[in-house]
Amino acid sequence: MLIQTSQHKLFLIRIAIFLFLTIVLFIPEYTIAQWSVLKNDPRPLSILNQRFTQAEWNASNFATPKEMEWFNEARYGMFITFGLSAYVNKDLSWPILYTRKAPDSGHGSYPDSVWTKWPSMFRLEKFDAKEWVRIAQDAGMKYIVVIAKHHDGFHLWDTEYSDFKITNTPFKRDYLKELADACHQAGMKFGIYYSQRDWHHPDYAPVDPSKIKEIADAPYYEALPGRKVTPGTSHQKYLAYQFNVVRELCTKYGKVDIFWFDAAYWGGMFTADMWDAERLTRMIRKLQPGIIINNRTGLPGDYDTPEQRVGTYQERPWESCMTLNGSWAYSPAPIKSASVLIRELLSSASGNGNVLLSWGAHWNGQFDVSQKQTLLEIGQWLKKYGNTYYGTKGGPWIPESNYGATHRDHKIFLYVYQWKNKKLSLPVIAENKILKASFVNLSEKISWKQNADSLIFTAPAIPDSIASIIELTTQEPVKTNFYLVDKSIFSDPAYGKRIKTCHIKATSWINNQIIIDLNQIENVTGLGFHQDNKGLEFSVSADGEHWENTTKVSNREISLTTFIAGAAIPGKEIRYIRLRTGSKLQQLGFDIYAK
């Protein structure tokens, strides 16, 4: 049937634009997260974008849509990232263990002879599992994921398969059991984090270190000449151990709602065969019917896991695991404000995703006072306005840096963080009409209008400092999620702000190149060109002498991204940007973004 109305034509154009942006402009959104996608997915190739054939996807195991409902509605969970590293107030495992086993490389700061003695001082004299769960509830969190074992191999439960465990410390008790029991008693959904990586276990050897060499790019290792990459000879013993402890975790601690693995695909660095993942995850589902399993086993899993940043919009469930202050464990580093964290929650929900927010206790098991206070502030806000957040679906507009939206049935909830030019203009929703609009968290009456193409909202006299929330009532239930306004990847708050706009004349080129001096080191996150550029190359430098990242400009928006210890950090510390052209000298305009 042909669609004749201009409104429908506009709708189809917007769908086409959305698909184009997904292919061309959203590249950084997917290069700094962990996503499981089909081979024909329009997203660009990336080391953290694991692709599956339809046959591979169909052959794997998944929770049912019904089993995923609570997770999609919950939106917000607590990630308890606590372990031996609390002894020195540092991140779990990475900065601690001097010995890292292949395919991981590099070294932490503490020899094995030092950090392995810390359990002898593990007393947790102020640990109170019920208090932790109560704080999670008061913070508005709907589920808890507890680290049972991180890469250091220390077991925070009373396992039968290792002596390197918490019940062999002065604490003596089963930390994981106390938290599981407290969750069950409080009606809180309970999840277990378990790292397949284990740099302490003698049999762990997913790749044989004698047969590989390190390389700069993913998967960060390759076979030595004449050799083949294979597991170490002891790794089958490690897999037997792993099946035993995972079975133990699924049988000794009552109902387990989430199993959170942590060996991300990372461009082929870790693969499903390293863990016999299909058999392992099927065993988990048999032992814990209805359980949800993430995508860090080399299999698609039930949901995607972007890390340390808000993900982009997608239909498939996802969850951003993020920290209160940049540390995966307790750290005295400054905590994000409650308002920033609330915006992260709202931005994630606008993209149809969850947030798993990490905190860590002090070495003595005490909940840090300032971290607790921040979480409770978030909880107070959610008590007032959680109806616009819990149980919603992202959209119908693709989230931007200054706003996001969720919906449920006939209701849309707009979160406006910033009012550009004191207005917010959005495309109308095809075949649906806005019947009513009102502010949720402001007392004044909203000023708005709806015409053939746009919805226009006028800024309130005093906008809310976190988000001015607008409730819209629609004539029909909200269904479609393909509405957007002009989108730039640099609209994402992860890219900071525009720090400089450059206008280059055709006569300004010297020896076919231009060097931009920012006058100081900046954390540059990207370049946005004002027009298409053929034959253009760019490089960056911190000192003007040593240049790197020479690359062709393939599209108008270029992101600079570095990777640290499994997390993705947008930006690069540079002062100089060099542009070269092999074609006709041209006028050039571009913006520089930094954070």
XYZ file of N, CA and C in Angstrom, residues 204-432:
687
model
N 45.283 -22.772 35.056
C 44.670 -21.833 34.110
C 45.610 -21.563 32.943
N 45.183 -21.892 31.729
C 46.026 -21.673 30.545
C 45.167 -21.716 29.277
N 44.274 -20.711 29.078
C 43.429 -20.733 27.880
C 44.224 -20.651 26.588
N 45.417 -20.062 26.658
C 46.372 -20.156 25.546
C 47.724 -20.552 26.138
N 48.476 -21.342 25.388
C 49.793 -21.801 25.831
C 50.793 -20.671 25.620
N 51.341 -20.082 26.695
C 52.235 -18.927 26.537
C 53.511 -19.251 25.773
N 53.883 -20.534 25.695
C 55.107 -20.905 24.976
C 54.903 -20.918 23.461
N 53.659 -20.769 23.011
C 53.376 -20.851 21.576
C 52.932 -19.527 20.970
N 52.948 -18.457 21.769
C 52.441 -17.174 21.263
C 53.440 -16.054 21.490
N 53.203 -14.968 20.780
C 53.913 -13.721 21.032
C 52.888 -12.604 21.110
N 53.214 -11.559 21.848
C 52.303 -10.428 21.973
C 52.339 -9.587 20.707
N 51.175 -9.051 20.334
C 51.080 -8.113 19.224
C 50.286 -6.901 19.690
N 50.370 -5.822 18.925
C 49.777 -4.559 19.378
C 48.267 -4.518 19.278
N 47.709 -5.253 18.328
C 46.273 -5.161 18.083
C 45.545 -6.424 18.530
N 44.220 -6.294 18.673
C 43.395 -7.432 19.083
C 43.592 -8.591 18.112
N 43.663 -9.815 18.614
C 43.431 -10.251 20.001
C 44.653 -10.159 20.911
N 45.697 -9.413 20.503
C 46.882 -9.123 21.309
C 47.855 -10.287 21.437
N 47.651 -11.337 20.674
C 48.630 -12.424 20.597
C 48.461 -13.130 19.261
N 49.525 -13.780 18.824
C 49.474 -14.606 17.627
C 50.467 -15.746 17.785
N 50.310 -16.767 16.981
C 51.179 -17.934 17.075
C 52.604 -17.578 16.665
N 53.570 -18.158 17.365
C 54.966 -18.050 16.953
C 55.148 -18.764 15.623
N 56.164 -18.405 14.848
C 56.391 -19.063 13.555
C 56.447 -20.582 13.703
N 55.651 -21.258 12.890
C 55.645 -22.712 12.915
C 54.846 -23.329 14.041
N 54.200 -22.495 14.852
C 53.409 -23.013 15.969
C 51.933 -22.711 15.733
N 51.082 -23.297 16.551
C 49.650 -23.082 16.494
C 49.151 -22.688 17.876
N 48.256 -21.723 17.930
C 47.715 -21.299 19.223
C 46.814 -22.398 19.762
N 47.149 -22.906 20.929
C 46.345 -23.943 21.589
C 46.308 -23.644 23.079
N 45.354 -24.225 23.796
C 45.385 -24.099 25.254
C 46.619 -24.788 25.825
N 46.997 -24.369 27.030
C 48.079 -25.052 27.721
C 47.658 -26.466 28.110
N 48.629 -27.308 28.374
C 48.333 -28.719 28.658
C 47.512 -28.910 29.921
N 47.553 -27.938 30.832
C 46.826 -28.078 32.102
C 45.418 -27.507 32.047
N 45.043 -26.865 30.938
C 43.799 -26.104 30.933
C 42.547 -26.981 31.060
N 42.623 -28.234 30.582
C 41.479 -29.127 30.762
C 41.208 -29.365 32.250
N 42.263 -29.409 33.032
C 42.086 -29.549 34.493
C 41.430 -28.290 35.058
N 41.819 -27.136 34.522
C 41.189 -25.900 34.976
C 39.701 -25.888 34.630
N 39.357 -26.358 33.437
C 37.946 -26.401 33.052
C 37.147 -27.327 33.965
N 37.745 -28.449 34.342
C 37.061 -29.355 35.278
C 36.807 -28.636 36.603
N 37.821 -27.905 37.086
C 37.665 -27.103 38.307
C 36.552 -26.069 38.112
N 36.567 -25.377 36.953
C 35.599 -24.316 36.718
C 34.170 -24.849 36.691
N 33.959 -25.974 36.049
C 32.622 -26.572 36.066
C 32.206 -26.904 37.492
N 33.126 -27.378 38.287
C 32.804 -27.733 39.675
C 32.405 -26.511 40.496
N 33.173 -25.420 40.379
C 32.857 -24.256 41.218
C 31.610 -23.534 40.717
N 31.395 -23.509 39.406
C 30.170 -22.884 38.894
C 28.949 -23.703 39.313
N 29.063 -25.024 39.256
C 27.978 -25.881 39.743
C 27.719 -25.611 41.221
N 28.781 -25.440 41.974
C 28.666 -25.146 43.400
C 27.933 -23.817 43.622
N 28.294 -22.790 42.859
C 27.640 -21.490 42.988
C 26.161 -21.549 42.634
N 25.819 -22.470 41.762
C 24.416 -22.592 41.331
C 23.596 -23.548 42.192
N 24.194 -24.163 43.195
C 23.469 -25.143 44.009
C 23.513 -24.857 45.506
N 24.424 -24.005 45.957
C 24.591 -23.786 47.396
C 23.991 -22.482 47.904
N 23.502 -21.622 47.003
C 23.148 -20.274 47.428
C 21.717 -19.877 47.066
N 20.866 -20.872 46.973
C 19.470 -20.587 46.701
C 19.262 -20.053 45.300
N 18.202 -19.297 45.124
C 17.850 -18.762 43.815
C 18.901 -17.758 43.353
N 19.451 -17.988 42.151
C 20.393 -17.064 41.525
C 19.713 -16.508 40.279
N 19.561 -15.185 40.222
C 18.816 -14.558 39.136
C 19.697 -14.147 37.958
N 20.972 -13.856 38.231
C 21.905 -13.425 37.188
C 23.236 -14.138 37.379
N 23.830 -14.583 36.280
C 25.218 -15.055 36.331
C 26.021 -14.137 35.419
N 27.002 -13.456 36.025
C 27.749 -12.392 35.358
C 29.190 -12.868 35.132
N 29.480 -13.330 33.905
C 30.834 -13.751 33.544
C 31.674 -12.534 33.157
N 33.006 -12.721 33.076
C 33.855 -11.586 32.735
C 35.127 -12.002 31.995
N 34.949 -12.494 30.787
C 36.077 -12.663 29.861
C 35.553 -12.228 28.503
N 35.496 -10.914 28.311
C 34.891 -10.342 27.111
C 35.632 -10.804 25.860
N 34.913 -10.874 24.774
C 35.445 -11.338 23.485
C 36.704 -10.570 23.070
N 36.647 -9.252 23.145
C 37.804 -8.369 22.965
C 38.581 -8.692 21.689
N 37.847 -8.750 20.577
C 38.489 -8.973 19.290
C 39.056 -10.363 19.093
N 38.528 -11.337 19.820
C 39.018 -12.709 19.709
C 40.013 -13.091 20.774
N 40.275 -12.184 21.713
C 41.213 -12.476 22.803
C 40.706 -13.634 23.654
N 39.400 -13.605 23.935
C 38.760 -14.688 24.678
C 37.611 -15.245 23.841
N 37.530 -16.549 23.744
C 36.515 -17.180 22.898
C 35.790 -18.270 23.681
N 34.621 -18.638 23.176
C 33.747 -19.567 23.893
C 34.401 -20.919 24.152
N 35.247 -21.384 23.224
C 35.865 -22.701 23.394
C 36.816 -22.738 24.580
N 37.334 -21.572 24.997
C 38.251 -21.523 26.135
C 37.576 -21.963 27.429
N 36.248 -21.859 27.471
C 35.510 -22.178 28.703
C 34.524 -23.318 28.493
N 34.503 -23.908 27.288
C 33.443 -24.858 26.938
C 32.104 -24.193 27.279
N 31.968 -22.961 26.779
C 30.922 -22.054 27.257
C 29.509 -22.532 26.969
N 29.308 -23.171 25.832
C 27.946 -23.623 25.533
C 27.492 -24.655 26.560
N 28.362 -25.609 26.849
C 28.014 -26.635 27.842
C 27.907 -26.023 29.238
N 28.796 -25.087 29.546
C 28.797 -24.455 30.866
C 27.511 -23.666 31.103
N 27.112 -22.849 30.137
C 25.917 -22.032 30.333
C 24.637 -22.867 30.319
N 24.627 -23.934 29.537
C 23.459 -24.821 29.559
C 23.334 -25.521 30.917
N 24.472 -25.872 31.516
C 24.443 -26.459 32.859
C 23.851 -25.468 33.861
N 24.262 -24.202 33.744
C 23.756 -23.171 34.657
C 22.243 -23.040 34.529
N 21.743 -23.007 33.312
C 20.293 -22.859 33.115
C 19.529 -24.066 33.648
N 20.136 -25.224 33.563
C 19.479 -26.425 34.093
C 19.427 -26.374 35.621
N 20.518 -25.904 36.238
C 20.573 -25.839 37.704
C 19.753 -24.672 38.262
N 19.656 -23.594 37.473
C 18.938 -22.396 37.919
C 17.945 -21.965 36.836
N 16.821 -22.653 36.732
C 15.836 -22.301 35.699
C 15.434 -20.828 35.782
N 15.373 -20.182 34.626
C 14.980 -18.777 34.579
C 16.117 -17.799 34.774
N 17.345 -18.292 34.979
C 18.470 -17.401 35.219
C 18.794 -16.597 33.964
N 19.402 -15.424 34.161
C 19.859 -14.555 33.079
C 21.383 -14.570 33.075
N 21.984 -14.714 31.887
C 23.440 -14.818 31.762
C 23.925 -13.755 30.783
N 24.978 -13.028 31.148
C 25.470 -11.957 30.272
C 26.257 -12.512 29.092
N 26.865 -11.634 28.310
C 27.483 -12.037 27.037
C 29.007 -12.090 27.085
N 29.577 -12.369 28.247
C 31.042 -12.373 28.337
C 31.622 -13.785 28.472
N 31.043 -14.715 27.726
C 31.616 -16.065 27.660
C 32.040 -16.415 26.240
N 31.875 -15.469 25.309
C 32.103 -15.773 23.910
C 30.842 -16.226 23.212
N 29.727 -16.279 23.943
C 28.413 -16.593 23.385
C 27.573 -15.319 23.368
N 26.463 -15.294 22.602
C 25.644 -14.078 22.574
C 25.113 -13.674 23.943
N 24.719 -14.655 24.755
C 24.175 -14.338 26.063
C 22.825 -13.647 25.978
N 22.312 -13.267 27.132
C 20.975 -12.676 27.202
C 20.978 -11.160 27.085
N 22.128 -10.534 27.364
C 22.170 -9.071 27.283
C 23.610 -8.616 27.075
N 23.745 -7.406 26.536
C 25.046 -6.827 26.237
C 25.564 -6.026 27.426
N 26.879 -5.783 27.432
C 27.508 -5.235 28.636
C 28.502 -4.114 28.353
N 28.041 -2.943 27.890
C 28.952 -1.799 27.805
C 29.508 -1.472 29.184
N 30.700 -0.888 29.203
C 31.393 -0.704 30.478
C 31.882 0.732 30.632
N 31.612 1.303 31.799
C 32.068 2.636 32.194
C 31.521 3.752 31.314
N 30.430 3.520 30.634
C 29.770 4.575 29.889
C 28.361 4.130 29.528
N 27.529 5.096 29.216
C 26.167 4.809 28.790
C 26.195 4.273 27.363
N 25.474 3.194 27.119
C 25.398 2.637 25.772
C 24.442 3.432 24.902
N 24.330 3.020 23.645
C 23.415 3.669 22.729
C 22.102 2.897 22.676
N 21.140 3.386 21.876
C 19.841 2.725 21.823
C 19.920 1.409 21.056
N 19.302 0.374 21.595
C 19.042 -0.847 20.840
C 17.907 -1.604 21.514
N 17.261 -2.471 20.746
C 16.144 -3.252 21.261
C 16.631 -4.354 22.200
N 17.701 -5.046 21.833
C 18.225 -6.127 22.667
C 18.628 -5.570 24.026
N 18.313 -6.296 25.126
C 18.661 -5.789 26.458
C 20.158 -5.537 26.613
N 20.477 -4.484 27.340
C 21.868 -4.191 27.661
C 21.950 -3.548 29.038
N 23.170 -3.562 29.575
C 23.395 -3.042 30.925
C 24.780 -2.412 30.976
N 24.832 -1.122 31.310
C 26.110 -0.437 31.496
C 26.581 -0.667 32.928
N 27.753 -1.320 33.071
C 28.335 -1.412 34.406
C 29.262 -0.210 34.575
N 28.993 0.564 35.614
C 29.724 1.813 35.832
C 30.071 1.956 37.310
N 31.041 2.820 37.568
C 31.526 2.992 38.931
C 31.090 4.331 39.508
N 31.084 4.383 40.830
C 30.788 5.637 41.514
C 31.888 6.664 41.319
N 33.135 6.190 41.237
C 34.258 7.137 41.191
C 35.420 6.672 40.312
N 35.141 5.780 39.358
C 36.203 5.329 38.465
C 36.942 4.103 38.933
N 36.615 3.588 40.103
C 37.342 2.450 40.657
C 36.422 1.248 40.839
N 36.913 0.066 40.406
C 36.172 -1.187 40.608
C 36.552 -1.770 41.971
N 36.237 -1.059 43.006
C 36.495 -1.412 44.403
C 36.536 -0.086 45.149
N 36.691 -0.131 46.469
C 36.743 1.123 47.200
C 37.996 1.916 46.814
N 37.818 3.219 46.676
C 38.919 4.149 46.445
C 38.521 5.478 47.064
N 39.470 6.208 47.601
C 39.139 7.527 48.151
C 38.948 8.589 47.080
N 39.023 8.223 45.809
C 38.830 9.178 44.725
C 37.453 9.836 44.836
N 37.322 11.071 44.337
C 36.038 11.778 44.422
C 34.904 10.999 43.751
N 33.751 11.064 44.356
C 32.560 10.360 43.859
C 31.795 11.269 42.904
N 31.230 10.685 41.884
C 30.328 11.448 41.026
C 29.175 11.974 41.874
N 28.653 13.109 41.486
C 27.506 13.654 42.223
C 26.263 12.832 41.943
N 25.304 12.920 42.846
C 24.036 12.203 42.657
C 23.353 12.666 41.383
N 23.444 13.953 41.067
C 22.780 14.464 39.866
C 23.392 13.877 38.601
N 24.720 13.728 38.556
C 25.380 13.113 37.395
C 24.965 11.657 37.266
N 24.936 10.946 38.385
C 24.569 9.532 38.361
C 23.109 9.342 37.951
N 22.234 10.213 38.406
C 20.821 10.124 38.016
C 20.678 10.343 36.508
N 21.412 11.299 35.985
C 21.367 11.516 34.536
C 21.868 10.285 33.777
N 22.873 9.610 34.322
C 23.356 8.383 33.679
C 22.273 7.305 33.686
N 21.531 7.216 34.780
C 20.421 6.266 34.835
C 19.375 6.593 33.778
N 19.008 7.866 33.701
C 17.969 8.282 32.765
C 18.438 8.124 31.316
N 19.698 8.443 31.064
C 20.238 8.300 29.708
C 20.266 6.843 29.286
N 20.603 5.958 30.217
C 20.611 4.526 29.900
C 19.204 4.031 29.607
N 18.252 4.406 30.438
C 16.866 3.993 30.203
C 16.352 4.542 28.877
N 16.775 5.760 28.512
C 16.368 6.344 27.239
C 16.900 5.534 26.065
N 18.028 4.870 26.263
C 18.586 3.990 25.241
C 18.119 2.558 25.386
N 17.172 2.335 26.307
C 16.575 1.016 26.538
C 17.495 0.085 27.308
N 18.346 0.655 28.178
C 19.295 -0.162 28.920
C 19.240 0.046 30.419
N 19.975 -0.812 31.121
C 20.077 -0.773 32.574
C 21.411 -0.170 33.002
N 21.520 0.116 34.289
C 22.798 0.505 34.904
C 23.072 -0.423 36.072
N 24.280 -0.990 36.095
C 24.762 -1.763 37.239
C 25.855 -0.914 37.861
N 25.541 -0.280 38.988
C 26.431 0.714 39.590
C 27.314 0.077 40.655
N 28.629 0.244 40.477
C 29.619 -0.415 41.326
C 30.016 0.445 42.518
N 30.193 -0.206 43.631
C 30.812 0.405 44.806
C 31.613 -0.689 45.506
N 32.485 -0.297 46.426
C 33.251 -1.278 47.178
C 33.430 -0.851 48.617
N 33.383 -1.815 49.521
C 33.522 -1.532 50.951
C 34.981 -1.297 51.325
N 35.154 -0.714 52.501
C 36.497 -0.616 53.095
C 36.985 -2.022 53.458
N 38.275 -2.136 53.722
C 38.890 -3.420 54.073
C 38.200 -4.079 55.259
N 37.682 -3.269 56.178
C 37.023 -3.841 57.358
C 35.555 -4.202 57.096
N 35.094 -4.038 55.859
C 33.719 -4.391 55.514
C 32.721 -3.271 55.700
N 33.181 -2.101 56.072
C 32.277 -0.981 56.321
C 31.910 -0.286 55.017
N 30.650 0.079 54.885
C 30.169 0.844 53.740
C 30.666 2.277 53.905
N 31.348 2.800 52.914
C 31.857 4.165 52.993
C 30.701 5.154 53.161
N 30.856 6.072 54.090
C 29.772 6.992 54.442
C 29.378 7.873 53.258
N 30.369 8.430 52.555
C 30.057 9.329 51.455
C 29.425 8.571 50.283
N 29.883 7.353 50.017
C 29.274 6.562 48.956
C 27.828 6.208 49.314
N 27.636 5.837 50.553
C 26.283 5.518 51.023
C 25.363 6.728 50.867
N 25.843 7.901 51.257
C 25.014 9.101 51.184
C 24.613 9.415 49.746
N 25.558 9.254 48.813
C 25.258 9.510 47.401
C 24.195 8.544 46.886
N 24.337 7.275 47.220
C 23.349 6.289 46.779
C 21.971 6.593 47.361
N 21.934 7.011 48.599
C 20.640 7.320 49.229
C 20.001 8.559 48.604
N 20.819 9.515 48.177
C 20.280 10.684 47.471
C 19.597 10.255 46.175
N 20.241 9.341 45.468
C 19.632 8.810 44.244
C 18.312 8.127 44.579
N 18.320 7.350 45.659
C 17.107 6.649 46.079
C 15.965 7.590 46.402
N 16.274 8.709 47.057
C 15.235 9.689 47.376
C 14.631 10.271 46.108
N 15.472 10.530 45.120
C 14.974 11.066 43.850
C 14.089 10.032 43.158
N 14.515 8.774 43.157
C 13.742 7.722 42.494
C 12.414 7.454 43.203
N 12.363 7.673 44.507
C 11.088 7.522 45.214
C 10.058 8.516 44.694
N 10.534 9.702 44.314
C 9.624 10.733 43.811
C 9.269 10.517 42.343
N 10.266 10.152 41.542
C 10.072 10.181 40.092
C 10.346 8.838 39.407
N 10.444 7.774 40.181
C 10.732 6.460 39.612
C 9.677 5.953 38.660
N 8.466 6.484 38.745
C 7.409 6.055 37.831
C 7.756 6.384 36.384
N 8.598 7.390 36.183
C 9.006 7.755 34.827
C 10.190 6.924 34.352
N 10.697 6.044 35.195
C 11.958 5.335 34.929
C 11.795 3.816 34.940
N 11.328 3.266 36.059
C 11.151 1.817 36.161
C 10.048 1.337 35.212
N 10.247 0.159 34.656
C 9.208 -0.455 33.851
C 8.910 0.259 32.552
N 9.843 1.086 32.092
C 9.646 1.801 30.838
C 10.515 1.182 29.740
N 10.275 1.629 28.537
C 11.080 1.231 27.384
C 11.690 2.493 26.791
N 12.900 2.391 26.260
C 13.549 3.561 25.688
C 12.835 4.081 24.466
N 12.885 5.388 24.260
C 12.272 6.015 23.093
C 10.974 6.713 23.470
N 10.217 7.197 22.490
C 10.320 6.908 21.056
C 11.362 7.717 20.291
N 12.049 8.660 20.946
C 13.101 9.408 20.266
C 14.463 8.882 20.694
N 15.364 8.791 19.755
C 16.729 8.379 20.060
C 17.340 9.416 20.999
N 17.967 8.997 22.109
C 18.482 9.968 23.082
C 19.603 10.838 22.520
N 19.626 12.072 22.970
C 20.660 13.042 22.623
C 21.376 13.474 23.899
N 22.388 14.309 23.754
C 23.125 14.767 24.934
C 22.274 15.653 25.830
N 21.286 16.332 25.262
C 20.493 17.271 26.058
C 19.131 16.738 26.477
N 18.764 15.542 25.998
C 17.479 14.980 26.415
C 17.447 13.483 26.144
N 16.476 12.825 26.762
C 16.190 11.423 26.490
C 14.711 11.197 26.730
N 14.240 9.999 26.394
C 12.813 9.719 26.567
C 12.596 8.241 26.838
N 11.603 7.954 27.652
C 11.133 6.589 27.866
C 9.623 6.586 27.654
N 9.055 5.391 27.546
C 7.606 5.342 27.382
C 7.038 4.058 27.977
N 5.765 4.134 28.250
C 4.999 2.996 28.756
C 3.542 3.209 28.358
N 3.004 2.280 27.579
C 1.606 2.361 27.149
C 1.314 3.699 26.450
N 0.431 4.510 27.036
C 0.054 5.793 26.434
C 0.881 6.953 26.990
N 1.917 6.682 27.707
C 2.706 7.737 28.340
C 4.119 7.792 27.765
N 4.606 9.021 27.561
C 6.008 9.263 27.222
C 6.575 10.174 28.306
N 7.801 9.870 28.738
C 8.461 10.700 29.738
C 9.727 11.281 29.110
N 9.740 12.595 28.971
C 10.887 13.294 28.400
C 11.777 13.807 29.523
N 13.072 13.503 29.462
C 14.032 14.028 30.416
C 14.848 15.100 29.693
N 14.646 16.346 30.044
C 15.376 17.435 29.378
C 16.472 17.924 30.313
N 17.729 17.679 29.923
C 18.875 18.069 30.743
C 19.302 19.505 30.467
N 19.223 19.886 29.192
C 19.601 21.246 28.794
C 18.596 21.736 27.749
N 18.231 22.991 27.867
C 17.305 23.605 26.905
C 18.123 24.470 25.955
N 18.295 24.013 24.720
C 19.051 24.770 23.731
C 18.155 25.855 23.160
N 18.614 27.097 23.269
C 17.827 28.243 22.806
C 16.456 28.300 23.471
N 16.417 27.768 24.713
C 15.211 27.812 25.546
C 14.029 27.053 24.948
N 14.340 26.090 24.066
C 13.280 25.279 23.474
C 13.763 23.853 23.291
N 12.820 22.952 23.090
C 13.130 21.594 22.657
C 12.168 21.253 21.534
N 12.719 20.954 20.357
C 11.903 20.617 19.197
C 12.145 19.165 18.825
N 11.064 18.403 18.685
C 11.149 16.984 18.374
C 10.234 16.641 17.200
N 10.578 15.611 16.441
C 9.670 15.183 15.371
C 8.369 14.626 15.951
N 7.289 14.818 15.229
C 6.024 14.231 15.663
C 6.075 12.720 15.487
N 5.198 12.028 16.157
C 5.115 10.570 16.065
C 4.045 10.214 15.047
N 4.419 9.493 14.021
C 3.474 9.141 12.965
C 2.295 8.358 13.519
N 1.114 8.704 13.067
C -0.123 8.011 13.426
C -0.401 8.010 14.924
N 0.124 8.995 15.608
C -0.163 9.128 17.032
C -0.171 10.611 17.366
